[in-house]
Short mmCIF file of C-alpha atoms in Angstrom, two decimals:
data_model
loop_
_atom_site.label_atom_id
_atom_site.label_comp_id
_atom_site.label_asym_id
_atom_site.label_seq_id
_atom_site.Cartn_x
_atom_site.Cartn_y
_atom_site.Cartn_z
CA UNK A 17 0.00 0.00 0.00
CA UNK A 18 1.42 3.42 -0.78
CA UNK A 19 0.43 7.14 0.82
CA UNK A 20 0.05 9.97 -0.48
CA UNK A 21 0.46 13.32 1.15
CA UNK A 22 -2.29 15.17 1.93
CA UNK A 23 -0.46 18.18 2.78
CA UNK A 24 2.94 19.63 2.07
CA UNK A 25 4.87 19.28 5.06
CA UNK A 26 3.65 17.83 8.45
CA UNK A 27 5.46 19.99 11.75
CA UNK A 28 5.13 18.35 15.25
CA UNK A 29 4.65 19.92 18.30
CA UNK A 30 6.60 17.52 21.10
CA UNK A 31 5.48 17.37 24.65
CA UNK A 32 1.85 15.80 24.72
CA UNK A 33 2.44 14.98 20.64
CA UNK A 34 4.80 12.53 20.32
CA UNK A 35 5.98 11.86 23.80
CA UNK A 36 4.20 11.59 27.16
CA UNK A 37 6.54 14.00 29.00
CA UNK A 38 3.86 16.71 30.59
CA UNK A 39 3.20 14.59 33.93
CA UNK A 40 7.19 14.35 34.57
CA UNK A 41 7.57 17.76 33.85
CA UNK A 42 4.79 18.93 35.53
CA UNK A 43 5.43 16.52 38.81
CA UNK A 44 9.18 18.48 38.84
CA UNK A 45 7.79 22.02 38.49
CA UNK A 46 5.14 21.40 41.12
CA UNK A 47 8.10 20.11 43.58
CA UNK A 48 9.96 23.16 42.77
CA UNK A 49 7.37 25.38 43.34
CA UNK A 50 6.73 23.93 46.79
CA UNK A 51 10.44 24.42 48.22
CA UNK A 52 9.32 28.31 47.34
CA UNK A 53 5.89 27.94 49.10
CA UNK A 54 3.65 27.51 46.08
CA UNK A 55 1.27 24.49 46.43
CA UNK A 56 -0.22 23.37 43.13
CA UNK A 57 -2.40 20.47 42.07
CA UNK A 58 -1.52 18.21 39.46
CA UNK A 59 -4.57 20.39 37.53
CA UNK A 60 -3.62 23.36 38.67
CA UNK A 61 -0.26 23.19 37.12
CA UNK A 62 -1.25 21.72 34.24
CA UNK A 63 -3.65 24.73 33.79
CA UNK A 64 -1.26 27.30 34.43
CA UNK A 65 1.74 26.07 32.67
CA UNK A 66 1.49 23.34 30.18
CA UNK A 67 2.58 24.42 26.74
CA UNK A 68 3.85 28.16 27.78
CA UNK A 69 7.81 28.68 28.51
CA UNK A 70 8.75 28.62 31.75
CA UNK A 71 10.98 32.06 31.84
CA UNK A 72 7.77 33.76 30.26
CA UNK A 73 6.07 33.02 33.96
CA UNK A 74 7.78 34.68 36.15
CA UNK A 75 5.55 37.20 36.90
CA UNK A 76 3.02 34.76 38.00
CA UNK A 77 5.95 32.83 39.71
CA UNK A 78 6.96 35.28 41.91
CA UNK A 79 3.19 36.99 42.28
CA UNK A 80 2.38 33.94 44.28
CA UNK A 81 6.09 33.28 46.22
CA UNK A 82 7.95 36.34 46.11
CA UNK A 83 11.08 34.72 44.52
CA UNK A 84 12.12 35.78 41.06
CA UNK A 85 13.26 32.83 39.19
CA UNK A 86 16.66 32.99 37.50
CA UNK A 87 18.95 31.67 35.33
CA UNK A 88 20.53 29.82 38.50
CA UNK A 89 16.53 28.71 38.91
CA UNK A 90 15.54 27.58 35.72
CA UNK A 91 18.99 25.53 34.77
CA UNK A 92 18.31 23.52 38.22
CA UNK A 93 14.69 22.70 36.85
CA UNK A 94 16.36 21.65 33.44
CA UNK A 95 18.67 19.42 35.44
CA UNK A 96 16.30 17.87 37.48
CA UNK A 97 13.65 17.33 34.90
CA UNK A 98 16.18 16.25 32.76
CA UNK A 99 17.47 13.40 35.09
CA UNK A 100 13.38 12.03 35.64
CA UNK A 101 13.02 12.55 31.64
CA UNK A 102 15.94 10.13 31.52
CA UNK A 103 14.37 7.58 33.85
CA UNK A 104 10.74 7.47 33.16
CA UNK A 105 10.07 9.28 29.51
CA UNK A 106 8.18 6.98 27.00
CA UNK A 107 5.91 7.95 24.04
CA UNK A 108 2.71 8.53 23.18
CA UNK A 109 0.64 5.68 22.35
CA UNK A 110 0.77 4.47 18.95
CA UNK A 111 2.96 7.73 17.93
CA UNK A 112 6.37 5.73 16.87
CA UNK A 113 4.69 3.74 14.13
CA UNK A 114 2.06 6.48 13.14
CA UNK A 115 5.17 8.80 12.48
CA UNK A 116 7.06 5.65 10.72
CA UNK A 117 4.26 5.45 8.51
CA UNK A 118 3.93 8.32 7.24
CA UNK A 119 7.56 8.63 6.55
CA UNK A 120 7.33 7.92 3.34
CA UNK A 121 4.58 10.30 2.18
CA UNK A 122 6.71 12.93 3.38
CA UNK A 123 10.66 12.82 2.58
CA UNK A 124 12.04 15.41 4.12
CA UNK A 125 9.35 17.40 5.32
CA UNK A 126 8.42 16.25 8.91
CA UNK A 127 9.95 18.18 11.33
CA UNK A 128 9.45 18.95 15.32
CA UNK A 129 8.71 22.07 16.06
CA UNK A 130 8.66 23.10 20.25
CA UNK A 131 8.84 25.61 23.10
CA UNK A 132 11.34 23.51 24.74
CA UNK A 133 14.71 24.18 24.91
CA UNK A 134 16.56 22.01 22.37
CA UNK A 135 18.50 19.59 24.28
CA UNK A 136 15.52 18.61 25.73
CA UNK A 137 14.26 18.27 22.26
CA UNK A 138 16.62 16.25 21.43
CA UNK A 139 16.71 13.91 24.91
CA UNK A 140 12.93 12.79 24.58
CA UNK A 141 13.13 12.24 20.17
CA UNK A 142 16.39 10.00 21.21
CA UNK A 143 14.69 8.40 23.90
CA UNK A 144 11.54 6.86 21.96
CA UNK A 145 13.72 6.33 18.86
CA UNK A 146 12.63 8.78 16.52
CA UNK A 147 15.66 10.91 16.47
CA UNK A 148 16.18 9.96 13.42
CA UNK A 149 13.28 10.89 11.41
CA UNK A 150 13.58 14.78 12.89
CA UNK A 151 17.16 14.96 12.47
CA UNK A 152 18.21 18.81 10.88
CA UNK A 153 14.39 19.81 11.30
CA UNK A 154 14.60 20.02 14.82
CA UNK A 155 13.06 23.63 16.03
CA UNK A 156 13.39 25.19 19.34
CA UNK A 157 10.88 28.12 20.51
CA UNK A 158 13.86 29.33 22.56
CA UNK A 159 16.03 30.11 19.97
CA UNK A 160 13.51 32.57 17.93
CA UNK A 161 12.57 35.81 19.22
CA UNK A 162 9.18 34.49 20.27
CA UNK A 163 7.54 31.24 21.25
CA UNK A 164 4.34 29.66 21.07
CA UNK A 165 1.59 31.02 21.31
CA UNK A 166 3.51 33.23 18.29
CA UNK A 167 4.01 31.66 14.84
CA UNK A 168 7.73 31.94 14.70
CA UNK A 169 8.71 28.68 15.17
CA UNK A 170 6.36 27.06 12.85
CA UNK A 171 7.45 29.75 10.23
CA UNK A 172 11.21 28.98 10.79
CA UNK A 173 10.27 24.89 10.27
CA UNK A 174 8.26 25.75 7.32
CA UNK A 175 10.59 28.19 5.47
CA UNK A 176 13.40 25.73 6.21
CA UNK A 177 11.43 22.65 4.61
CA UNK A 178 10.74 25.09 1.88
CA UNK A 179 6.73 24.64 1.94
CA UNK A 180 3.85 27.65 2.65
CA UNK A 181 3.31 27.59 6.02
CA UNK A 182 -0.91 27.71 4.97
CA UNK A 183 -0.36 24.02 2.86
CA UNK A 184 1.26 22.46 6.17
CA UNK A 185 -0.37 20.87 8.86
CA UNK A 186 0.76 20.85 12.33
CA UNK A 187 -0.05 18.62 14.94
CA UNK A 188 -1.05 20.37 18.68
CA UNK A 189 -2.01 19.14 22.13
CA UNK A 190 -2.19 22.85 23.85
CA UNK A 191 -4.47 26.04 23.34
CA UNK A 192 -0.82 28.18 23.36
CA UNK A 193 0.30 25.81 20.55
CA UNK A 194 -2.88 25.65 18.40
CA UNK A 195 -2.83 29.45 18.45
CA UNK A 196 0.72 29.43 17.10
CA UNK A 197 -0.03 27.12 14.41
CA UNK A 198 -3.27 28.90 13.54
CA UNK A 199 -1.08 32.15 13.36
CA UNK A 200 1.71 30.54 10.96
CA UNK A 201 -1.70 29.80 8.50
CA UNK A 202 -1.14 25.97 8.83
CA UNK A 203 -4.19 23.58 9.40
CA UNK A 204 -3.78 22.61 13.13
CA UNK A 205 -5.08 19.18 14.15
CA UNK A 206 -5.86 19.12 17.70
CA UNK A 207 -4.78 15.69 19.60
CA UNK A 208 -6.86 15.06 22.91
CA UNK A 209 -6.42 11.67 24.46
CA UNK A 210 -8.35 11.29 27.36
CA UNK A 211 -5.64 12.08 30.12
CA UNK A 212 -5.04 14.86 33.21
CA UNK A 213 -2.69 16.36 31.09
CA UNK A 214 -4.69 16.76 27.51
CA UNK A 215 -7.00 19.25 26.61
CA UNK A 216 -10.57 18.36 26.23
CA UNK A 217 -11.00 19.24 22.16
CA UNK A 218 -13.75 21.97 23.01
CA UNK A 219 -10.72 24.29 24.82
CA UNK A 220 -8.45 23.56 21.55
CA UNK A 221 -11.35 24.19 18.96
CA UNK A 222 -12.38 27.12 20.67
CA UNK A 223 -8.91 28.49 20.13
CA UNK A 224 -9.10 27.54 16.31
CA UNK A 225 -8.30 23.91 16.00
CA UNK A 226 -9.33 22.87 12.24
CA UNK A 227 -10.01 19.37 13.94
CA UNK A 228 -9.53 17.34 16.73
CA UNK A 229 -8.71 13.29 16.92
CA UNK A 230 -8.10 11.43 20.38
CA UNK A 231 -5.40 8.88 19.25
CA UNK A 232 -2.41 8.31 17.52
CA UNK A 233 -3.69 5.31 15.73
CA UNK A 234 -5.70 7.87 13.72
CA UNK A 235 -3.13 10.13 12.22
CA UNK A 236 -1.98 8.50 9.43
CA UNK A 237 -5.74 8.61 7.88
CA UNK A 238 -5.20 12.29 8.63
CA UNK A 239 -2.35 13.17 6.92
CA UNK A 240 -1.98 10.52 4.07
CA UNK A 241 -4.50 9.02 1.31
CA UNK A 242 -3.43 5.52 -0.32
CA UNK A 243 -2.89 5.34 -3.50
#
C-alpha cells in the first residue's frame, strides 16, 4: 500500500504529541514550586503552565512566592527534569509507528517544532527512537525571538522545509500551541487523548483547531491518502 500526502509538510509539536513527558515535567515544576511555598495540584499546574515557557512566567511565579526565578533557577529545573526525563520518559501511544508510517509520504518534510529548549528536544526524540526521522528539522521556541503562542517557530520549520506555512499541517495538544499554528496559517489538528494532562478538544477548537482526533492510531488517515 502506498500514501500519499495530503499536505505539504507535516510539523510536530513535542510534549503531549509525540511523547508523554507533561506529567514528569509537571510533577518536577510542582516540587519546585513547593520548596518556594507555592502548592499546586496536578490540575492546577497543568492549567497554568502546560505548553507556555517557563521564563515567560515569572511574573506569576513570583506573584504567588515572592522569589524571582533565574537563570541559577531555571537551569536547576532543566537538570532535574532532565534526570526524571531520563528515567521514566516513554511515548505517546501508537505515535512511533504512526510517524514511521507516514515517513514515506513525506521525505524530508516532517519536522518537530517546540517551546522547549533544544537539548531537551533532542533527549525525549532519542529516547523513543525517533531521532532519526527529525534529524536537521529540529526547532526550538527558545532560539527565535518568540515562542508559542507566536508563529515563529512554525514559520522557521516551514521556510526551512521550503513549503507555505498555509499548505502544512501541524499537529497540537495545547491552546498556546494551536494558536501558534493557527497564526503561521497551517491547518492545526488538535490531539486530545483522554488524560489529566490533555486538553478536552472543546478548549483547543475554541482556540481555532481545524479538527480534533483522540489517538495516535488515527493520524496516518489524517495526513496521508493511499494510493
Amino acid at each position: 500500500m502506498d500514501l500519499s500526502p495530503k499536505f505539504a509538510a507535516v510539523l510536530f509539536d513535542c510534549d503531549g504529541v509525540l511523547v508523554d513527558s507533561e506529567s514528569i515535567t509537571n510533577g518536577v515544576l510542582r516540587g519546585m514550586l513547593a520548596e518556594l511555598g507555592w502548592n499546586l495540584s496536578k490540575e492546577e499546574a497543568v492549567a497554568r503552565f502546560v505548553g507556555k515557557m517557563l521564563r515567560d512566567e515569572a511574573d506569576v511565579i513570583e506573584a504567588h512566592t515572592g522569589f524571582r526565578i533565574d537563570d541559577a533557577w531555571l537551569t536547576d529545573f532543566r537538570r532535574r527534569r532532565n534526570v526524571e526525563l531520563e528515567a521514566s520518559l516513554q511515548a505517546i501511544p501508537g505515535v512511533v509507528e504512526a510517524v514511521r508510517t507516514i515517513v514515506p509520504a513525506y521525505p524530508g518534510r516532517l519536522a518537530c517544532a517546540s517551546s522547549a529548549d533544544r537539548p531537551k528536544i533532542e533527549l525525549q526524540l532519542k529516547k523513543i527512537g525517533l531521532y532519526d526521522v527529525f534529524e536537521g528539522r529540529i526547532f526550538s521556541g527558545m532560539e527565535l525571538p518568540k515562542s508559542k503562542p507566536a508563529p515563529d517557530v512554525y514559520l522557521a520549520a516551514a521556510d526551512a522545509l521550503g513549503v507555505d506555512p498555509a499548505e502544512a499541517a501541524v499537529i497540537e495538544d495545547s491552546p498556546t500551541g494551536v494558536i501558534a499554528g493557527r497564526a503561521a496559517g497551517s491547518f492545526v489538528f488538535g490531539f486530545c487523548p483522554p488524560s489529566p494532562v490533555h486538553q478536552r478538544p472543546e478548549a483547543l477548537l475554541a482556540v481555532g483547531a481545524d479538527a480534533t482526533f483522540d489517538s495516535m492510531t488515527e493520524l496516518p488517515g489524517l495526513l496521508t491518502r493511499e494510493v
